[in-house]
mmCIF file of C-alpha atoms in Angstrom:
data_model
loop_
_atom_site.group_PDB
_atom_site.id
_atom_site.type_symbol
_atom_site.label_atom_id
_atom_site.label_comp_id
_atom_site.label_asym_id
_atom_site.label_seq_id
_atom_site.Cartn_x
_atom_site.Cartn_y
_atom_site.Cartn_z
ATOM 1 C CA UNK I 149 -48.603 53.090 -33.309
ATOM 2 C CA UNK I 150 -49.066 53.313 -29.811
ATOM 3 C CA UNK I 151 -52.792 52.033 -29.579
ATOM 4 C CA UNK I 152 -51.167 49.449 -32.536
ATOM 5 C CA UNK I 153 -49.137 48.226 -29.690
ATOM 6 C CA UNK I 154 -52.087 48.083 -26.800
ATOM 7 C CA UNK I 155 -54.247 45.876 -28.883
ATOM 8 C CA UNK I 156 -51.147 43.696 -29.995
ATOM 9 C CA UNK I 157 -50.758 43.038 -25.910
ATOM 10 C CA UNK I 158 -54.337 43.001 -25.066
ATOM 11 C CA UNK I 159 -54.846 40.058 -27.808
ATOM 12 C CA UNK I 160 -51.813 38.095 -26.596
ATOM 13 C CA UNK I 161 -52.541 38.219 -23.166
ATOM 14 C CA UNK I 162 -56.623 37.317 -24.161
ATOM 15 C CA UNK I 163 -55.414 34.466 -25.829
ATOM 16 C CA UNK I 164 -52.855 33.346 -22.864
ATOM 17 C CA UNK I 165 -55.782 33.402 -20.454
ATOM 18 C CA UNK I 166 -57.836 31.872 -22.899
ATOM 19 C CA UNK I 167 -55.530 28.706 -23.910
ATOM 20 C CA UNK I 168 -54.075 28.446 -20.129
ATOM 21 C CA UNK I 169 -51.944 25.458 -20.344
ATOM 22 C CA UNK I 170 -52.502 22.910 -17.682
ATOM 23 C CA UNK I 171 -49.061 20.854 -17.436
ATOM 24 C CA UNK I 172 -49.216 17.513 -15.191
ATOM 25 C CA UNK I 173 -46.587 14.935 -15.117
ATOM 26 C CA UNK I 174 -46.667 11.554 -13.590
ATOM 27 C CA UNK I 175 -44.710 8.067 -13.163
ATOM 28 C CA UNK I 176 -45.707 4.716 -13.201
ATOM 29 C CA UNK I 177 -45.508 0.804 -13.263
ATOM 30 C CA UNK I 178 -47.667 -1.477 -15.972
ATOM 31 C CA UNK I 179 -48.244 -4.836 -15.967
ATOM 32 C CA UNK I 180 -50.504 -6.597 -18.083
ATOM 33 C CA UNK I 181 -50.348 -9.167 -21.405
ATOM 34 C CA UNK I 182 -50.639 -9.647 -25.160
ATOM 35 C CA UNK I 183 -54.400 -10.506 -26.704
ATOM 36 C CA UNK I 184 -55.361 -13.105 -29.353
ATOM 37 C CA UNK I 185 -55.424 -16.448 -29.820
ATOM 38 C CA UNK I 186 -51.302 -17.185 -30.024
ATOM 39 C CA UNK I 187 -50.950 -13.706 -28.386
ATOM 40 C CA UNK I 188 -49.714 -12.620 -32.051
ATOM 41 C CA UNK I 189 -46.817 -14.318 -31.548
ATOM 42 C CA UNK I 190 -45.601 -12.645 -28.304
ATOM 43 C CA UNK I 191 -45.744 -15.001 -25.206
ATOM 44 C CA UNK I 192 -45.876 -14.515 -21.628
ATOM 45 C CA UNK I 193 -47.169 -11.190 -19.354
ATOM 46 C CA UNK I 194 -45.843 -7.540 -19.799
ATOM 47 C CA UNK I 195 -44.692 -5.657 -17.485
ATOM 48 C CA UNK I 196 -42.570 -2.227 -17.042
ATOM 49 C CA UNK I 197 -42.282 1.042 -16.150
ATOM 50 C CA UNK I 198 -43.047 4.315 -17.469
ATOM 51 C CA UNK I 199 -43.451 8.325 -17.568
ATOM 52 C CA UNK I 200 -45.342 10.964 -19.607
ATOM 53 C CA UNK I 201 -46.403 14.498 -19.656
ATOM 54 C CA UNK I 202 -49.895 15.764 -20.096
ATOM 55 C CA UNK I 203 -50.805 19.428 -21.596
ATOM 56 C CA UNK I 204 -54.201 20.155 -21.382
ATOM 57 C CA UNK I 205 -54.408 23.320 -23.306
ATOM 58 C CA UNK I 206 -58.393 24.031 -24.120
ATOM 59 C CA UNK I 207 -61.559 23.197 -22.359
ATOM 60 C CA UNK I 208 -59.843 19.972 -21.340
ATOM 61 C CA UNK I 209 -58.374 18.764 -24.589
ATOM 62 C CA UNK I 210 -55.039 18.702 -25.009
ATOM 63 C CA UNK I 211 -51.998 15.953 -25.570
ATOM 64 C CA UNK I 212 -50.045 13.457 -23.964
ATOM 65 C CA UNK I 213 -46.963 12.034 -24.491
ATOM 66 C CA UNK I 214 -45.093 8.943 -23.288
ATOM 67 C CA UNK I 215 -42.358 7.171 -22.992
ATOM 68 C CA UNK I 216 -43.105 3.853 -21.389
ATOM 69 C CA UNK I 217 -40.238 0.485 -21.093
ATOM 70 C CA UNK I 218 -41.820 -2.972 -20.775
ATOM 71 C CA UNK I 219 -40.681 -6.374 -21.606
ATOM 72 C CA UNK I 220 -41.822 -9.120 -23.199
ATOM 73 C CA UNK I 221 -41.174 -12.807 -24.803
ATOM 74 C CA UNK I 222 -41.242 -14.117 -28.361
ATOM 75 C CA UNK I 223 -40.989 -17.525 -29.986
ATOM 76 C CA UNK I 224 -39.504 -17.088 -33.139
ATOM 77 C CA UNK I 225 -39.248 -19.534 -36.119
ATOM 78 C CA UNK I 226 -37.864 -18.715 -39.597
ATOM 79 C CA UNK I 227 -35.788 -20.515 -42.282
ATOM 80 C CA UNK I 228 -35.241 -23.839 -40.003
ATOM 81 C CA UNK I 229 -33.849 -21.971 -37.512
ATOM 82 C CA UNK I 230 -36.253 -21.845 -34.137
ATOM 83 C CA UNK I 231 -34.855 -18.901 -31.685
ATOM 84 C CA UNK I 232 -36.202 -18.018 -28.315
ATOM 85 C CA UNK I 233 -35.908 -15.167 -26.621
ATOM 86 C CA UNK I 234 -36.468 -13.735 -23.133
ATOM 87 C CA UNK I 235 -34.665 -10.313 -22.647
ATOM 88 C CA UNK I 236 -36.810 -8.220 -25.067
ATOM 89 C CA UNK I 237 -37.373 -4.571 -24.076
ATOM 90 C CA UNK I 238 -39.143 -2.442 -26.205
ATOM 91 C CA UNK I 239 -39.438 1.165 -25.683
ATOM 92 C CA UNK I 240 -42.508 2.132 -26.105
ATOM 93 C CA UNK I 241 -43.387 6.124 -27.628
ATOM 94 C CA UNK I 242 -47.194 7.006 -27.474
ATOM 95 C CA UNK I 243 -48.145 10.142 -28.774
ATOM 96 C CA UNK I 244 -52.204 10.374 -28.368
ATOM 97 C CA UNK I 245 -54.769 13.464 -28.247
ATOM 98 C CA UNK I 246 -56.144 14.074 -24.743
ATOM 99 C CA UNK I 247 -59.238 14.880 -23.044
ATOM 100 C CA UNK I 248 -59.424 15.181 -19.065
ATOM 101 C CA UNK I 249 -62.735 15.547 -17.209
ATOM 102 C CA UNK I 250 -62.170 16.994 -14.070
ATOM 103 C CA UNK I 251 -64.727 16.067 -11.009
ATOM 104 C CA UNK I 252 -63.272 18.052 -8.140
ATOM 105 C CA UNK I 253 -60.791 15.689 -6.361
ATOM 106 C CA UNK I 254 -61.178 12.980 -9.444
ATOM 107 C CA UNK I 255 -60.021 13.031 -13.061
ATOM 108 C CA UNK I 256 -61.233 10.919 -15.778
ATOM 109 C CA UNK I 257 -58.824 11.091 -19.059
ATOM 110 C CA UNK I 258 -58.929 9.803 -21.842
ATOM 111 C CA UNK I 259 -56.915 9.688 -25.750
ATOM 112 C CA UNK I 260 -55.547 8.001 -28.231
ATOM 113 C CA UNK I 261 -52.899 8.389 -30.689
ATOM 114 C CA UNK I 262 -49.593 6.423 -32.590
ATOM 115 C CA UNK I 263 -47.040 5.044 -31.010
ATOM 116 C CA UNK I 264 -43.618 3.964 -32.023
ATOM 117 C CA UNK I 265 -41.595 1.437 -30.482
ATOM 118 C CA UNK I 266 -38.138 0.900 -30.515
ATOM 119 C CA UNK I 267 -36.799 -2.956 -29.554
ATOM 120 C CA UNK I 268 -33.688 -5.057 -29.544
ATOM 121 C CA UNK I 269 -32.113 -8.057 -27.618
ATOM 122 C CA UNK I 270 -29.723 -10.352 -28.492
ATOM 123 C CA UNK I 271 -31.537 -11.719 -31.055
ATOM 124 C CA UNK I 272 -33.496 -9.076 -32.292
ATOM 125 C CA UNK I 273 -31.393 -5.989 -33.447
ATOM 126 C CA UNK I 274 -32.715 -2.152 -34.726
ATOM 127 C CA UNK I 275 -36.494 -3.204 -34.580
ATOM 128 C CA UNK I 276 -38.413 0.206 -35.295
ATOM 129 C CA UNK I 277 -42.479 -0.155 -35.300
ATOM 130 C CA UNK I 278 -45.418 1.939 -35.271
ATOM 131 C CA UNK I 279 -48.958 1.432 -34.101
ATOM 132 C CA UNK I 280 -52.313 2.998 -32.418
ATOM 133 C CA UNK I 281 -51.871 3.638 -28.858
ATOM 134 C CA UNK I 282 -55.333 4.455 -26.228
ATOM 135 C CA UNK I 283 -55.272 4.498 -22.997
ATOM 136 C CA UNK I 284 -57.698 5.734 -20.306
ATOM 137 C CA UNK I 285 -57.156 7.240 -16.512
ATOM 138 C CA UNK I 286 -58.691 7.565 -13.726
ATOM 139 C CA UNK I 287 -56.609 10.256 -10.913
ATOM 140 C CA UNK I 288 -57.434 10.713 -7.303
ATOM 141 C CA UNK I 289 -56.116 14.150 -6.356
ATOM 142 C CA UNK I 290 -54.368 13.823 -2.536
ATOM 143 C CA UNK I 291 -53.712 17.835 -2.906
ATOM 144 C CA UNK I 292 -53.820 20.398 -5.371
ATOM 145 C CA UNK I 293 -50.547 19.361 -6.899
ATOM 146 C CA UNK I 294 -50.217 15.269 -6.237
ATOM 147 C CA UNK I 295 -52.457 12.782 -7.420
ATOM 148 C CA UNK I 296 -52.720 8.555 -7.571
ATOM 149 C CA UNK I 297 -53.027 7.632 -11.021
ATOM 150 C CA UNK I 298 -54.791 3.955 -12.312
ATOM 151 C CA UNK I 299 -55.198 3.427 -15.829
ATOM 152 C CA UNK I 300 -55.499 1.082 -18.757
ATOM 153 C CA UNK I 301 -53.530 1.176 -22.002
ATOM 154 C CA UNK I 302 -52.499 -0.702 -25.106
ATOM 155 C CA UNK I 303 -50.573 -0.626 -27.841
ATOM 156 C CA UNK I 304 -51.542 -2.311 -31.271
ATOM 157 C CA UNK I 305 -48.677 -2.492 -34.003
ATOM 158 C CA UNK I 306 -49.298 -2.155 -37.590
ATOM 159 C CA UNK I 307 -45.877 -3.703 -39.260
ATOM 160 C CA UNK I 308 -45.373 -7.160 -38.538
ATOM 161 C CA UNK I 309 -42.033 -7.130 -39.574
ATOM 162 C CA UNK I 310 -39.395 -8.403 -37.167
ATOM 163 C CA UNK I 311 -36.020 -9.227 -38.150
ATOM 164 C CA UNK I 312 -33.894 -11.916 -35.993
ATOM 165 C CA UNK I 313 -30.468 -12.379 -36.232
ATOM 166 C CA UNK I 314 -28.981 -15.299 -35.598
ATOM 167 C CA UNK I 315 -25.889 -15.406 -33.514
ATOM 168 C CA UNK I 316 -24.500 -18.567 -34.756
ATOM 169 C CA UNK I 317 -23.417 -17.277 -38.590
ATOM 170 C CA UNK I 318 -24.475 -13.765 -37.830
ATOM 171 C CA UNK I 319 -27.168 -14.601 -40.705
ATOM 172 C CA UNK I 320 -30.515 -12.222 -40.525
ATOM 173 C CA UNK I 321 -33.876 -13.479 -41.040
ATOM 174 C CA UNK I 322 -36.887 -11.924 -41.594
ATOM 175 C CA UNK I 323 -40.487 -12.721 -40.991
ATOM 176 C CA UNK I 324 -43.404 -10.834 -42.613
ATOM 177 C CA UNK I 325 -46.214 -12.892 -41.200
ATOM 178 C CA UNK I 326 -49.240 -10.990 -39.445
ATOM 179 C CA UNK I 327 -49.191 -13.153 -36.542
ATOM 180 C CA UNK I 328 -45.720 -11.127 -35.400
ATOM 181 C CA UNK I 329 -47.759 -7.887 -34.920
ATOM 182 C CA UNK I 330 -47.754 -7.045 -31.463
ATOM 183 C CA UNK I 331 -51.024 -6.692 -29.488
ATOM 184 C CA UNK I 332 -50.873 -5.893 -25.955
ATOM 185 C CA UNK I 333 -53.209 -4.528 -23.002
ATOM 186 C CA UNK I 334 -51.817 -3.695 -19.483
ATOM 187 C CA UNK I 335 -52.749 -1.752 -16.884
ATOM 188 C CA UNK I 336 -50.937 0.986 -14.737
ATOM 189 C CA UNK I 337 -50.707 2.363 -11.470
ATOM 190 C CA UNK I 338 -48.538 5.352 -10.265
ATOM 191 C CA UNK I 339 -48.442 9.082 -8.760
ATOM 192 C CA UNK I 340 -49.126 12.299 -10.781
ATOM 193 C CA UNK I 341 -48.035 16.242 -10.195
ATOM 194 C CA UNK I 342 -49.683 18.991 -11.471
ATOM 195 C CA UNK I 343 -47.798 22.628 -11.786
#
């Protein structure tokens, strides 16, 4: 029982030096804008704020999440009625696999992954989407712990559904053309710290 027990705490602690988990967190600010010809419907540049964790648990591969707030325009048309709006957050969830290169003092990351987005305003009310999310990074390591972050990301929805109510007769409409799918590419810049 007793030799039982050694081998049950040599394997766990094998396997906890083996899958060492590298936690890094990190803040920053995006600004950027929607791609295609009508920008899918969106209009305007998008810009926010955001914050995410990154594990890297093996040989540099690993996961990172987000949770990133940005805000955007639409032009929205639908059963004679023609709405505008301008305060339109969306909340932005990325979930992507990770991989981090690490060159001394410089880190090169990349992943991909879905996303889900939550998004209301006064028009638009309970919006829930989900999409492909990438992004890439490039960190500059000031010390062991704190780093300068620049990166590229963007998020790609797959429903086009949005649903805009109208505050006049509180009547909903709903639009299920493609050119409502979100498509948008921004860049980010911010600080990082490693445990």
């Amino acid at each position: 029982m007793k030799r039982f027990i050694a081998i049950a705490i040599a394997a766990v602690c094998l396997a906890s030096s083996t899958f060492a988990l590298d936690i890094a967190v990190g803040a920053r600010g995006m600004f950027g804008g929607n791609v295609g010809d009508d920008y899918s419907g969106f209009d305007g540049f998008v810009g926010g704020a955001g914050a995410y964790i990154n594990l890297d648990l093996l040989l540099g591969f690993g996961f990172q999440g987000e949770m990133n707030i940005v805000t955007n325009k639409i032009e929205f048309s639908a059963a004679d009625k023609s709405l505008t709006t301008t305060d339109y957050y969306i909340v932005d969830f990325p979930f992507m696999v990770w991989y981090n290169l690490n060159l001394f003092v410089i880190e090169i990351g990349g992943g991909v992954g879905l996303n889900l987005s939550v998004f209301e305003s006064d028009e638009l009310k309970d919006n829930v989407n989900v999409g492909l999310a990438a992004g890439v990074n490039l960190k500059f390591f000031i010390s062991d712990h704190f780093g300068i972050v620049l990166g590229a990301h963007g998020v790609f929805d797959f429903l086009p559904t949005i649903t805009v109510t109208s505050s006049e007769n509180s009547t909903t409409y709903t639009a299920n053309a493609p050119n409502f799918t979100r498509k948008s590419i921004y860049g980010t810049a911010g600080l990082e710290f490693r445990f």
